[in-house]
Short mmCIF file of C-alpha atoms and ligand atoms in Angstrom, two decimals:
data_model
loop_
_atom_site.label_atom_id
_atom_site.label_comp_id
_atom_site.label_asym_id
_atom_site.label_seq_id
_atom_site.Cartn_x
_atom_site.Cartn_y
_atom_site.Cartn_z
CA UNK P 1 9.86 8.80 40.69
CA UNK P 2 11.28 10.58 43.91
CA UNK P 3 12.18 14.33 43.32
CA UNK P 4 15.65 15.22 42.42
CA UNK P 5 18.32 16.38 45.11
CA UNK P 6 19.70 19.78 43.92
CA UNK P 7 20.91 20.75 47.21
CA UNK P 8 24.31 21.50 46.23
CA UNK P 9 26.02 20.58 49.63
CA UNK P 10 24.11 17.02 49.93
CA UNK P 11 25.34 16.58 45.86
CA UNK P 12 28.76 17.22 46.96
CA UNK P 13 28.64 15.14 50.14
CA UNK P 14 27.27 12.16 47.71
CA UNK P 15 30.13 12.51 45.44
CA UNK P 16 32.20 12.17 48.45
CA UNK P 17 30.54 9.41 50.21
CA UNK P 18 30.83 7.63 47.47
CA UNK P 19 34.47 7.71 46.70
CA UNK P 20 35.24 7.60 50.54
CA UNK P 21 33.69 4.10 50.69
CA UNK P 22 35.79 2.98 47.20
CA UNK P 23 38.89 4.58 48.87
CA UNK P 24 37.66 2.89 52.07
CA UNK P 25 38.85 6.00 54.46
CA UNK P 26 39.25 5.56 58.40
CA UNK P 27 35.57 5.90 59.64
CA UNK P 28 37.03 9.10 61.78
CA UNK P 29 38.85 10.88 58.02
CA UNK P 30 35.15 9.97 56.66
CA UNK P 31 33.54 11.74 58.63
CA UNK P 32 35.98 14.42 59.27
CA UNK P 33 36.33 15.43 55.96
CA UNK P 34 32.17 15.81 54.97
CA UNK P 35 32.18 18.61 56.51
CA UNK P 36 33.25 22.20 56.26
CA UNK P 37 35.87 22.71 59.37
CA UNK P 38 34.75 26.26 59.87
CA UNK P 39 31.57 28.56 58.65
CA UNK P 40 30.95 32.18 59.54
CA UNK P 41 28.26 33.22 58.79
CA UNK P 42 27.88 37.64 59.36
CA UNK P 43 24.97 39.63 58.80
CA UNK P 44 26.07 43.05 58.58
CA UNK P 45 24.34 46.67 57.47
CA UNK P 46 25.52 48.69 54.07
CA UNK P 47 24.44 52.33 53.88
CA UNK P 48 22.59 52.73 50.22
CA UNK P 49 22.91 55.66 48.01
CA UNK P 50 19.71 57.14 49.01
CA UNK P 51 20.44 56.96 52.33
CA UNK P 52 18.80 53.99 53.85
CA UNK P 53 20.41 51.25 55.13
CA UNK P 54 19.81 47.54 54.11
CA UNK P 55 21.41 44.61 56.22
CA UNK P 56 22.90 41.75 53.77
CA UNK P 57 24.20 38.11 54.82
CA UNK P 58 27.33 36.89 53.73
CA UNK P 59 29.48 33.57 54.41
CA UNK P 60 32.91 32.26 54.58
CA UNK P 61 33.02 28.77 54.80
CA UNK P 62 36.42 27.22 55.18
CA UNK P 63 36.47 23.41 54.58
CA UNK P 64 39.87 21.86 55.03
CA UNK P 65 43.10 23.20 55.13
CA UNK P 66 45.08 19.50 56.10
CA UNK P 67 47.49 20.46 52.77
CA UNK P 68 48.00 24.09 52.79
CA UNK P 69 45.73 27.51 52.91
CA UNK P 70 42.15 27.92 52.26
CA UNK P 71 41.51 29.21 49.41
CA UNK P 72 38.36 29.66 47.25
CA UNK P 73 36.32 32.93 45.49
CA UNK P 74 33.73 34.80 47.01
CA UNK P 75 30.60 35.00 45.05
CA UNK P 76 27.42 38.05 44.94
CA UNK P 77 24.30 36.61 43.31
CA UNK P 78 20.91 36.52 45.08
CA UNK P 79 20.20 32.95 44.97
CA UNK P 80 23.24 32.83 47.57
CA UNK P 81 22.77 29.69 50.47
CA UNK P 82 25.00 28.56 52.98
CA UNK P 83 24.58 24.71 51.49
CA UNK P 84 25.76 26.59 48.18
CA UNK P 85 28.60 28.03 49.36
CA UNK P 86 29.78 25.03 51.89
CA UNK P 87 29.73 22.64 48.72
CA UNK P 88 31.94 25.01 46.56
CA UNK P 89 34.32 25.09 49.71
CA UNK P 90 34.32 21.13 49.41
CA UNK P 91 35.26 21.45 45.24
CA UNK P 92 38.02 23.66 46.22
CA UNK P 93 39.59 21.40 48.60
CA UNK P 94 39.68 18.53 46.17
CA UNK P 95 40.31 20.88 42.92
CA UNK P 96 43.61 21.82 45.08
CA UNK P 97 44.61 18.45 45.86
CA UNK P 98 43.92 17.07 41.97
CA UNK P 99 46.09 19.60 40.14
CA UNK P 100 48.58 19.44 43.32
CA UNK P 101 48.82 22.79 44.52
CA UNK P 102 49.49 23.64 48.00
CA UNK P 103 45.73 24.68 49.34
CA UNK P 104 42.58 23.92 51.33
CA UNK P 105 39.26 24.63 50.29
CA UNK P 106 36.92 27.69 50.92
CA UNK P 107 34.47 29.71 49.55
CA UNK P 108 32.14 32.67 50.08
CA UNK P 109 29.04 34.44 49.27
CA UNK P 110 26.85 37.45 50.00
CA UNK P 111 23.47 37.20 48.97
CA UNK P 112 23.03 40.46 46.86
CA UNK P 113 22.13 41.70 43.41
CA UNK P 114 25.16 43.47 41.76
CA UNK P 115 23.11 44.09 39.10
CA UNK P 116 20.89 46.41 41.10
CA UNK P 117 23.38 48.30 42.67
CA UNK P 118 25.62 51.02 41.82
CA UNK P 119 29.45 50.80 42.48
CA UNK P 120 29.58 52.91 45.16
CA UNK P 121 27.19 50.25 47.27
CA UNK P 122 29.13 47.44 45.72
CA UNK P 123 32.08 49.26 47.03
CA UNK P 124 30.49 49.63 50.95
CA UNK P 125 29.22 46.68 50.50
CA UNK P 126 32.50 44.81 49.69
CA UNK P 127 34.52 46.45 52.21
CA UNK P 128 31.81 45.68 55.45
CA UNK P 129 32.27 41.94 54.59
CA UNK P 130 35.73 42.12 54.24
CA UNK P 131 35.65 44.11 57.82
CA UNK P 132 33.48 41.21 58.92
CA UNK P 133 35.09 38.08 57.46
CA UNK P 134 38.85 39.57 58.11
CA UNK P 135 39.02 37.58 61.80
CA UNK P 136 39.41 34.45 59.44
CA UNK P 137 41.20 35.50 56.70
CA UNK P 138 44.81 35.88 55.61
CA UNK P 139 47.46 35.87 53.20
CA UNK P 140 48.21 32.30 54.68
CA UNK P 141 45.27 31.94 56.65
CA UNK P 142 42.53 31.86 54.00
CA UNK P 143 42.49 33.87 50.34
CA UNK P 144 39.81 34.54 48.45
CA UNK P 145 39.48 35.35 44.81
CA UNK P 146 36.41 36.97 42.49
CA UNK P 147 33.59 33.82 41.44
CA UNK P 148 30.43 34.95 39.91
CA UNK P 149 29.49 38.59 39.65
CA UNK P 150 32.72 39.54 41.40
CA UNK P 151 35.95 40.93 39.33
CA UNK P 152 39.56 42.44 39.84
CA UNK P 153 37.78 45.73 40.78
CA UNK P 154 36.52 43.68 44.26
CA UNK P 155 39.62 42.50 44.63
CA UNK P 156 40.59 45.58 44.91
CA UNK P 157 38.81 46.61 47.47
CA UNK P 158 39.08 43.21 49.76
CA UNK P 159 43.38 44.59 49.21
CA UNK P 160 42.70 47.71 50.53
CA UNK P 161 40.40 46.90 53.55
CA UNK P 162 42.43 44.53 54.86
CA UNK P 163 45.41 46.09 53.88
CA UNK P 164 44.01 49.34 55.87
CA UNK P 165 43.23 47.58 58.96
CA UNK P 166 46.86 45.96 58.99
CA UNK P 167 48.84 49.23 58.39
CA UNK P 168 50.56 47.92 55.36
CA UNK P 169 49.75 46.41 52.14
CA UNK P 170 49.05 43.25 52.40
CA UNK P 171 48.76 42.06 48.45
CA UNK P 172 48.56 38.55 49.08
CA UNK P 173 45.37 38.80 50.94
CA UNK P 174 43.76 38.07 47.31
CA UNK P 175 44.05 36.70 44.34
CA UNK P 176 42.20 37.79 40.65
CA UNK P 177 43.09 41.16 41.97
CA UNK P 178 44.41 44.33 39.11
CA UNK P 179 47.65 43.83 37.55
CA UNK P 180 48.76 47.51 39.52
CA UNK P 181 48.42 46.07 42.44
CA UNK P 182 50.04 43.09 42.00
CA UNK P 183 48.07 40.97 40.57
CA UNK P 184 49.45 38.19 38.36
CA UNK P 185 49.71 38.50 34.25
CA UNK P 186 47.29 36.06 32.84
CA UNK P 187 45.04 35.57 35.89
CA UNK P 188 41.92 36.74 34.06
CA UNK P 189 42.37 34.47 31.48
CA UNK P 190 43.34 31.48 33.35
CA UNK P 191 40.03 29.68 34.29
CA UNK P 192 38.94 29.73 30.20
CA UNK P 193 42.78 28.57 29.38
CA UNK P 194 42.73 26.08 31.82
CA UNK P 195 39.22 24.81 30.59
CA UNK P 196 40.62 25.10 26.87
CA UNK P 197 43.83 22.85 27.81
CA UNK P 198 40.97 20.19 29.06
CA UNK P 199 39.34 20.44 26.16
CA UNK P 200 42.16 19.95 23.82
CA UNK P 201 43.95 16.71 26.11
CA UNK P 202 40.59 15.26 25.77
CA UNK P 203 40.08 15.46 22.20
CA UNK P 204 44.03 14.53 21.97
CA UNK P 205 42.71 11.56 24.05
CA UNK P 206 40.04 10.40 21.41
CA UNK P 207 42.38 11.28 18.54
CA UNK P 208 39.45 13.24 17.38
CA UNK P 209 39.89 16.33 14.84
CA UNK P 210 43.16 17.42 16.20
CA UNK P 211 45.91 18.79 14.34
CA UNK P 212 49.74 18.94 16.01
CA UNK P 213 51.26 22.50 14.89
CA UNK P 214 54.50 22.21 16.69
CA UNK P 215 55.77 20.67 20.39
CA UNK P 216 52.60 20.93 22.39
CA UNK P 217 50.47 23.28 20.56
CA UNK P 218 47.36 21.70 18.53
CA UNK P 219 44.50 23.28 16.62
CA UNK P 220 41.18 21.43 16.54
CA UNK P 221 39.69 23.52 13.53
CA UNK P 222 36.16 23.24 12.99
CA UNK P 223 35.45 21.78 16.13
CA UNK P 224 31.57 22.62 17.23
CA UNK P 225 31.44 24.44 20.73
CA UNK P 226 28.16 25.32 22.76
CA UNK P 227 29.21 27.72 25.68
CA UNK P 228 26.54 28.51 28.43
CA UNK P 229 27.46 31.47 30.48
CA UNK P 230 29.56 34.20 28.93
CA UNK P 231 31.40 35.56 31.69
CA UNK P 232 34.86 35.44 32.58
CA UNK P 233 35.08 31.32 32.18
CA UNK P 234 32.68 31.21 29.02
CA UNK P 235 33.90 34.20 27.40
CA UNK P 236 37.63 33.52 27.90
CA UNK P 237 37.45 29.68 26.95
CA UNK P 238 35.06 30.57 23.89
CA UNK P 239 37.74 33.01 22.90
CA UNK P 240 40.78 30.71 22.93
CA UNK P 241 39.08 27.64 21.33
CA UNK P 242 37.87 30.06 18.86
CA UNK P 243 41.57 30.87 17.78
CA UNK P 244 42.14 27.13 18.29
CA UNK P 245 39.99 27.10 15.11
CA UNK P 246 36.86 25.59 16.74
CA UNK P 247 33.39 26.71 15.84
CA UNK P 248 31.52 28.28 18.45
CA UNK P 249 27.93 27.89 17.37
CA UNK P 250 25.84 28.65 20.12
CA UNK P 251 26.18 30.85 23.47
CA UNK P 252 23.82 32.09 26.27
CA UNK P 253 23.74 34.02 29.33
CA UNK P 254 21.75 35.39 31.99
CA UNK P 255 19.67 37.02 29.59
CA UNK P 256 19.06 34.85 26.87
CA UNK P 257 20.66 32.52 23.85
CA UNK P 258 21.93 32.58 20.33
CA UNK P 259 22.92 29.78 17.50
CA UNK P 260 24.64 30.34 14.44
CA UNK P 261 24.94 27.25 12.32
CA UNK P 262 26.50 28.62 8.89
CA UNK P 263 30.49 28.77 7.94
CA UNK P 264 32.72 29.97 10.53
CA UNK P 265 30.11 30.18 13.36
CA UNK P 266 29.92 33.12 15.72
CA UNK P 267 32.75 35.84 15.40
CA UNK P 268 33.97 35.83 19.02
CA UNK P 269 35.52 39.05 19.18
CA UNK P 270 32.84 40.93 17.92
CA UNK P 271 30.61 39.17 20.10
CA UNK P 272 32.64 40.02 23.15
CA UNK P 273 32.26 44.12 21.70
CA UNK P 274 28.88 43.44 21.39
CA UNK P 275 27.95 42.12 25.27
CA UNK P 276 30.47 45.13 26.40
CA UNK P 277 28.09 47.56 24.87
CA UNK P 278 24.66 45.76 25.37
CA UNK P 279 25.31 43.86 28.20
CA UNK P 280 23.90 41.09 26.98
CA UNK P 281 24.63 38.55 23.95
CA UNK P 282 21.43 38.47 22.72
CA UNK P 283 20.35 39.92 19.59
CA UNK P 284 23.75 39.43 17.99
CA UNK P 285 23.29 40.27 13.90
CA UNK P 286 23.08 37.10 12.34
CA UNK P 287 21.59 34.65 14.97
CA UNK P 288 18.72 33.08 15.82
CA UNK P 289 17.71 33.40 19.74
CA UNK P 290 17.45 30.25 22.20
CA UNK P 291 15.38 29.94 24.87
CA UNK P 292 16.99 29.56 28.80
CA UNK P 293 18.62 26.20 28.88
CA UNK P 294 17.96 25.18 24.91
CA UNK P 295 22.02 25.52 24.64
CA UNK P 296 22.55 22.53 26.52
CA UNK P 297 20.47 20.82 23.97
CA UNK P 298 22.42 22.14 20.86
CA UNK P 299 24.04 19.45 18.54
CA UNK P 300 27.95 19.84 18.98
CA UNK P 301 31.59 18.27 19.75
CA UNK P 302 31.88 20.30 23.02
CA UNK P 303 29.41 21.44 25.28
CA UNK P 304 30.74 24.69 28.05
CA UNK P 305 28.25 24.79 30.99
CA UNK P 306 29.63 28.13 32.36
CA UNK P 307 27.48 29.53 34.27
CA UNK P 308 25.85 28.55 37.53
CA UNK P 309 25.31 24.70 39.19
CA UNK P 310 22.26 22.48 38.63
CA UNK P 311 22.09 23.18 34.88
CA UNK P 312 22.29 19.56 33.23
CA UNK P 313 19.62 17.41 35.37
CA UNK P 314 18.04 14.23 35.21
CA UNK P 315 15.33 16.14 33.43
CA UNK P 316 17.53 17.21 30.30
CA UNK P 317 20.40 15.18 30.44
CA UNK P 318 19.15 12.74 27.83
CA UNK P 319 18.45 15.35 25.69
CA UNK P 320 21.92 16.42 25.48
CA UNK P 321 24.19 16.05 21.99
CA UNK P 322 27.61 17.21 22.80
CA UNK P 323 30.54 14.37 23.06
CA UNK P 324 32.18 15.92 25.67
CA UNK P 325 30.81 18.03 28.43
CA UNK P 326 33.49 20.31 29.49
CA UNK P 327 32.40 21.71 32.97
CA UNK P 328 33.51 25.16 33.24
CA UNK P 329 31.25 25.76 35.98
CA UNK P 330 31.55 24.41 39.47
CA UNK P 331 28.66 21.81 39.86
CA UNK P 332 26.46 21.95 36.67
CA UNK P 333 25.84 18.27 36.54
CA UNK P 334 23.82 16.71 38.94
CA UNK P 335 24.44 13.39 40.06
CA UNK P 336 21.42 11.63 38.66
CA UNK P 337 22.63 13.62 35.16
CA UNK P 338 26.13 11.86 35.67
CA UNK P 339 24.73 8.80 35.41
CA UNK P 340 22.75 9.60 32.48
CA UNK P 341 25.89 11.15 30.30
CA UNK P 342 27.82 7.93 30.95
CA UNK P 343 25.32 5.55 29.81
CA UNK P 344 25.38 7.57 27.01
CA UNK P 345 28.95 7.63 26.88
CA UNK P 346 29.19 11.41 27.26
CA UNK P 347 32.85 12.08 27.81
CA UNK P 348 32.60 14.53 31.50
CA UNK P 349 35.63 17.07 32.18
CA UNK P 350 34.54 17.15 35.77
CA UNK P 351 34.62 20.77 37.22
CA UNK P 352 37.46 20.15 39.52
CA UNK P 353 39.87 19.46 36.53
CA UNK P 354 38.00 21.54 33.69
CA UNK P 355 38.01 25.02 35.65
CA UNK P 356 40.79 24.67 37.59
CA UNK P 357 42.90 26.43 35.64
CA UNK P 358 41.99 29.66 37.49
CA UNK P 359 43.39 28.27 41.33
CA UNK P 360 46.48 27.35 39.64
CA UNK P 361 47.02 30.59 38.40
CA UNK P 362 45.88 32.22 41.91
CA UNK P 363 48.61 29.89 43.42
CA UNK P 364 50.95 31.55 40.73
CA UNK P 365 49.73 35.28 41.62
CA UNK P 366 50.09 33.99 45.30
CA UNK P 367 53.87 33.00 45.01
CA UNK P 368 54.34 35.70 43.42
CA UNK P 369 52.70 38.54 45.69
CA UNK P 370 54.73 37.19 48.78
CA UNK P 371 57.76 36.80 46.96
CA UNK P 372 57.11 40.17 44.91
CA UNK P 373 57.95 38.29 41.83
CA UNK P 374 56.83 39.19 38.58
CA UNK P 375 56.69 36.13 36.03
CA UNK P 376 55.82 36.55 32.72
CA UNK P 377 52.47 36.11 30.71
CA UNK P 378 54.48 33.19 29.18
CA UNK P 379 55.72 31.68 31.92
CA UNK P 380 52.24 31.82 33.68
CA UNK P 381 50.56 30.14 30.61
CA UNK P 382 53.56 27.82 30.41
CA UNK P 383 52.89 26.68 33.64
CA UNK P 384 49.36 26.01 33.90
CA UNK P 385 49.32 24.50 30.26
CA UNK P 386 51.91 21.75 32.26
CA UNK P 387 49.59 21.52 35.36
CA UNK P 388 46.48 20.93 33.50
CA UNK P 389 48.33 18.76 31.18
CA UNK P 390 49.51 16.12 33.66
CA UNK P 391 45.96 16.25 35.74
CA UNK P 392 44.37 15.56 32.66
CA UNK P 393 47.03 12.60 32.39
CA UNK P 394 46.63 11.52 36.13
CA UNK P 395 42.66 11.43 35.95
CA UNK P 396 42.67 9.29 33.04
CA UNK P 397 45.05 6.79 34.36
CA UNK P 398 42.96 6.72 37.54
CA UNK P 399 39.84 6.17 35.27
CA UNK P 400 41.11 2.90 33.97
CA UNK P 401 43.17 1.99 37.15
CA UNK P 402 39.43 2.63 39.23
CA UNK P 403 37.46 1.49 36.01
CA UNK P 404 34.81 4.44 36.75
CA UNK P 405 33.86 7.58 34.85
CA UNK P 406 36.17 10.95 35.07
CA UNK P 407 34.39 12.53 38.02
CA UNK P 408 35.11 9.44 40.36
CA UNK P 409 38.59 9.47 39.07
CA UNK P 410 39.46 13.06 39.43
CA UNK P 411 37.78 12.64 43.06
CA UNK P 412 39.52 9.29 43.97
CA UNK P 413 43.40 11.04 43.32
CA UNK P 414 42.11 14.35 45.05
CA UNK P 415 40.38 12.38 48.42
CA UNK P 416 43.08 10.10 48.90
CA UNK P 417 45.87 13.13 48.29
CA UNK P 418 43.81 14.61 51.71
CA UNK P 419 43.16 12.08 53.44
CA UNK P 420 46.99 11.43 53.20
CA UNK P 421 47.81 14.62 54.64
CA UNK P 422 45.59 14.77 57.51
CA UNK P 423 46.93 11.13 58.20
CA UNK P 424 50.32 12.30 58.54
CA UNK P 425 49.44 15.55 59.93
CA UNK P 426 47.75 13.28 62.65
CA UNK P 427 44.80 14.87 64.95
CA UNK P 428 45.75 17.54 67.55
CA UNK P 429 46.21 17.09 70.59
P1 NAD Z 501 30.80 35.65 35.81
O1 NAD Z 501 30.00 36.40 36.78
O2 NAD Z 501 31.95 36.29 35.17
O3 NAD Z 501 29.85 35.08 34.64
C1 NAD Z 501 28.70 34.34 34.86
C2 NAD Z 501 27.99 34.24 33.52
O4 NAD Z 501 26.90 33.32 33.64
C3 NAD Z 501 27.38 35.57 33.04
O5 NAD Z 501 27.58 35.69 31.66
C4 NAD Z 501 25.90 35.39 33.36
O6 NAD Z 501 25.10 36.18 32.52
C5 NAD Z 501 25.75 33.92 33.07
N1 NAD Z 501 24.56 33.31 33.66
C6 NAD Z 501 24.05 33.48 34.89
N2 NAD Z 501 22.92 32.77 35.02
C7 NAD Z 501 22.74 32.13 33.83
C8 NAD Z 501 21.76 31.23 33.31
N3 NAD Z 501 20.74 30.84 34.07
N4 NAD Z 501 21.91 30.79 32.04
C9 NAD Z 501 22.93 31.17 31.26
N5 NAD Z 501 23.89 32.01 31.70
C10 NAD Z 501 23.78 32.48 32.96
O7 NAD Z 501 31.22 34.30 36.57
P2 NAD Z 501 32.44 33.34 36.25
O8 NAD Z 501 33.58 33.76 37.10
O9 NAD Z 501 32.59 33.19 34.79
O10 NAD Z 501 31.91 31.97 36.87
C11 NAD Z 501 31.07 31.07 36.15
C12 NAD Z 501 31.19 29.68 36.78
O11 NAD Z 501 32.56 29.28 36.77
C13 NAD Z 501 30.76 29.59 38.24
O12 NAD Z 501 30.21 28.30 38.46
C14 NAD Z 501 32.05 29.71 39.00
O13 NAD Z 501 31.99 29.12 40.29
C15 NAD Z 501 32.97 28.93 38.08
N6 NAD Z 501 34.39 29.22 38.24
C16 NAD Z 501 34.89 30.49 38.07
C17 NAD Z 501 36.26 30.71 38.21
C18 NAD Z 501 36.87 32.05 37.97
O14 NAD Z 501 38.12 32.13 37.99
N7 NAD Z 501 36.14 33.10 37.71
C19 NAD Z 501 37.11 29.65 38.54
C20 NAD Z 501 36.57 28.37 38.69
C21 NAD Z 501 35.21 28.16 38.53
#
């Protein structure tokens, strides 16, 4: 048996291929659109507390912007690559196109370890590869938002660099950024709502343990939910299916895993006080710990993969026991894995519908920032509740229209929605 690809980029550029050649693009658009249209890559020094000075590489890569701005987070973790970051720029420019908003695709990374720094690095740090990255960016050039290990509080910071070097505030530089500076009411929320909406269409979809409370709001009580990763996705989404009455039995982060089987399952709230104060969700009273990856293989309804890519392989993927596999993460099924859940008949939220509930919401804070609008929390949740609502809607039709699992759907509308525009857009000169 050959080794499994888990380069990230050549997964995405798979996915791609493959859906190009159903969709049969131009040979040119094919091409064209498998790769990133721009990459920067900047290696730049960041004075440390003690005085030394460490040099750190960081990326922008900007895939396609055929249907509107890039946009896409920036991300601090030490496992940082360029491959990594130039597929994630790809998923943005198809997440964009599937729920319709008016984007391109980008991403970036620094390869660092917030966790081993303090916040006045993180602070120097930020603002250096803001400094450095700024001759690409723009509020409608390219906007970036926080992705793993990055929050509001970077946001912050990428506001007031750029905003600094411009001479005037500039608060649509970024999105995810503090509500004080503009940012938008329910932004922080809006990945784990989005993800929760997915959840809830789907099981709508099977007719399976659903209960209608009034127009458009459901409970799905007693639901079992696995969440891996409790960050801002896992946390959020475990949170709001939680007071959708589901039962979140098992969670895990960077640090470790719990289960709790009895009535009720884990207390969400308290758990969320808990990780504040420990950091970590392990040793939560009344739990048994799991081992690093033994979520994935807990018996429930719903499985959350919410953490990082490459997490349900072809090594694991038969050993899986949710019914649906809601991807809150970008990438945590590998292709070989795909294959694998659908035999099995696995029901996949692919991660360009399931998490994109947090670029809608950027659009929202976007509109808003240049407009200095301010909508309310309502309206915001309104509004992404409709746009992950009628993606859900459009995917599935396309999954019986194309006859192919929900990945290849949610990739056939986005593709052809690009190809479209750089069609009509036509190729300069
Ligand atoms: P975050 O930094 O807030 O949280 C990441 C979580 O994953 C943390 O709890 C961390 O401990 C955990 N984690 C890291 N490695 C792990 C491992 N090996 N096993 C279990 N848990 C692990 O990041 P986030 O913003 O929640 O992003 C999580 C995923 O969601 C990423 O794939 C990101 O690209 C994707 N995503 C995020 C957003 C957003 O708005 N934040 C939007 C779309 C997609």
């Amino acid at each position: 048996m050959t080794k499994e690809e888990l380069n990230p980029f050549k997964i995405t550029q798979h996915q791609f291929d493959k859906v190009a050649k159903r969709l049969e693009l131009k040979k040119g658009t094919h091409e064209y659109l498998r790769l990133p249209q721009r990459e920067l890559t900047v290696n730049f020094p960041v004075k440390m507390d003690d005085g030394s000075i460490e040099v750190f590489t960081g990326y922008r890569v900007q895939h396609n912007n055929a249907r509107g701005p890039y946009k896409g987070g920036i991300r601090y973790h030490p496992d940082v690559t360029l491959d990594e970051v130039r597929a994630l720029s790809m998923l943005m420019t198809w997440k964009c196109a599937l729920v319709g908003i008016p984007f391109g695709g980008a991403k970036g990374g620094v390869v660092c370890n917030p966790k081993k720094m303090s916040k006045e690095e993180l602070e120097r740090l930020t603002r250096r590869f803001v400094s450095e990255i700024s001759i690409i960016i723009g509020p409608d050039r390219d906007i970036p938002a926080p992705d793993v290990y990055t929050d509001a509080q970077v946001m912050a910071w990428i506001l007031d660099t750029y905003s600094m070097n411009k001479g005037y505030c500039v608060p649509g530089i970024v999105t995810g950024k503090p509500i004080s500076i503009g940012g938008s009411l329910g932004r922080n929320e809006a990945t784990g709502r989005g993800c929760m909406f997915s959840i809830i269409e789907a099981l709508k979809h099977f007719d399976y343990k659903i209960i209608k409370e009034d127009k458009d709001n459901y409970r799905i009580d007693g639901a079992t939910v696995a969440v891996q990763g409790f960050g801002n996705v896992g946390s959020v989404a475990a949170k709001l299916l939680f007071e959708k009455g589901a039962k979140i039995i098992a969670v895990s982060d960077s640090k470790g895993g719990i289960l709790k089987k009895g009535k009720g399952g884990l207390d969400i709230d308290k758990l969320i006080e808990h990780k504040l104060e420990t950091r970590s969700v392990s040793d939560f009273s009344g739990t048994t710990e799991l081992k690093s990856k033994e979520i994935l293989k807990v018996k429930c309804d719903i499985l959350v993969p919410a953490a990082l890519e490459n997490q349900i392989t072809g090594e694991n993927a038969d050993r899986i026991k949710a019914k649906i596999v809601a991807e809150g993460a970008n990438g945590p099924t590998t292709p070989e894995a795909d294959k694998i859940l659908s035999e099995r008949d696995i029901f996949v939220i692919p991660d360009v519908l399931a998490n994109a509930g947090g670029v809608i919401v950027s659009y929202f804070e976007w509109v808003q920032s240049l407009q200095q609008l301010v909508w309310t929390e309502r309206d915001v949740n309104e509004r992404l509740k409709e746009i992950m609502q009628r993606s859900f809607r459009e995917t599935i039709d396309a999954k019986g229209e194309y006859n192919t699992d929900m990945r290849t759907a949610a990739y056939m509308l986005a593709v052809e929605r690009v190809s479209d525009a750089v069609t009509i857009r036509g190729i300069f000169p």
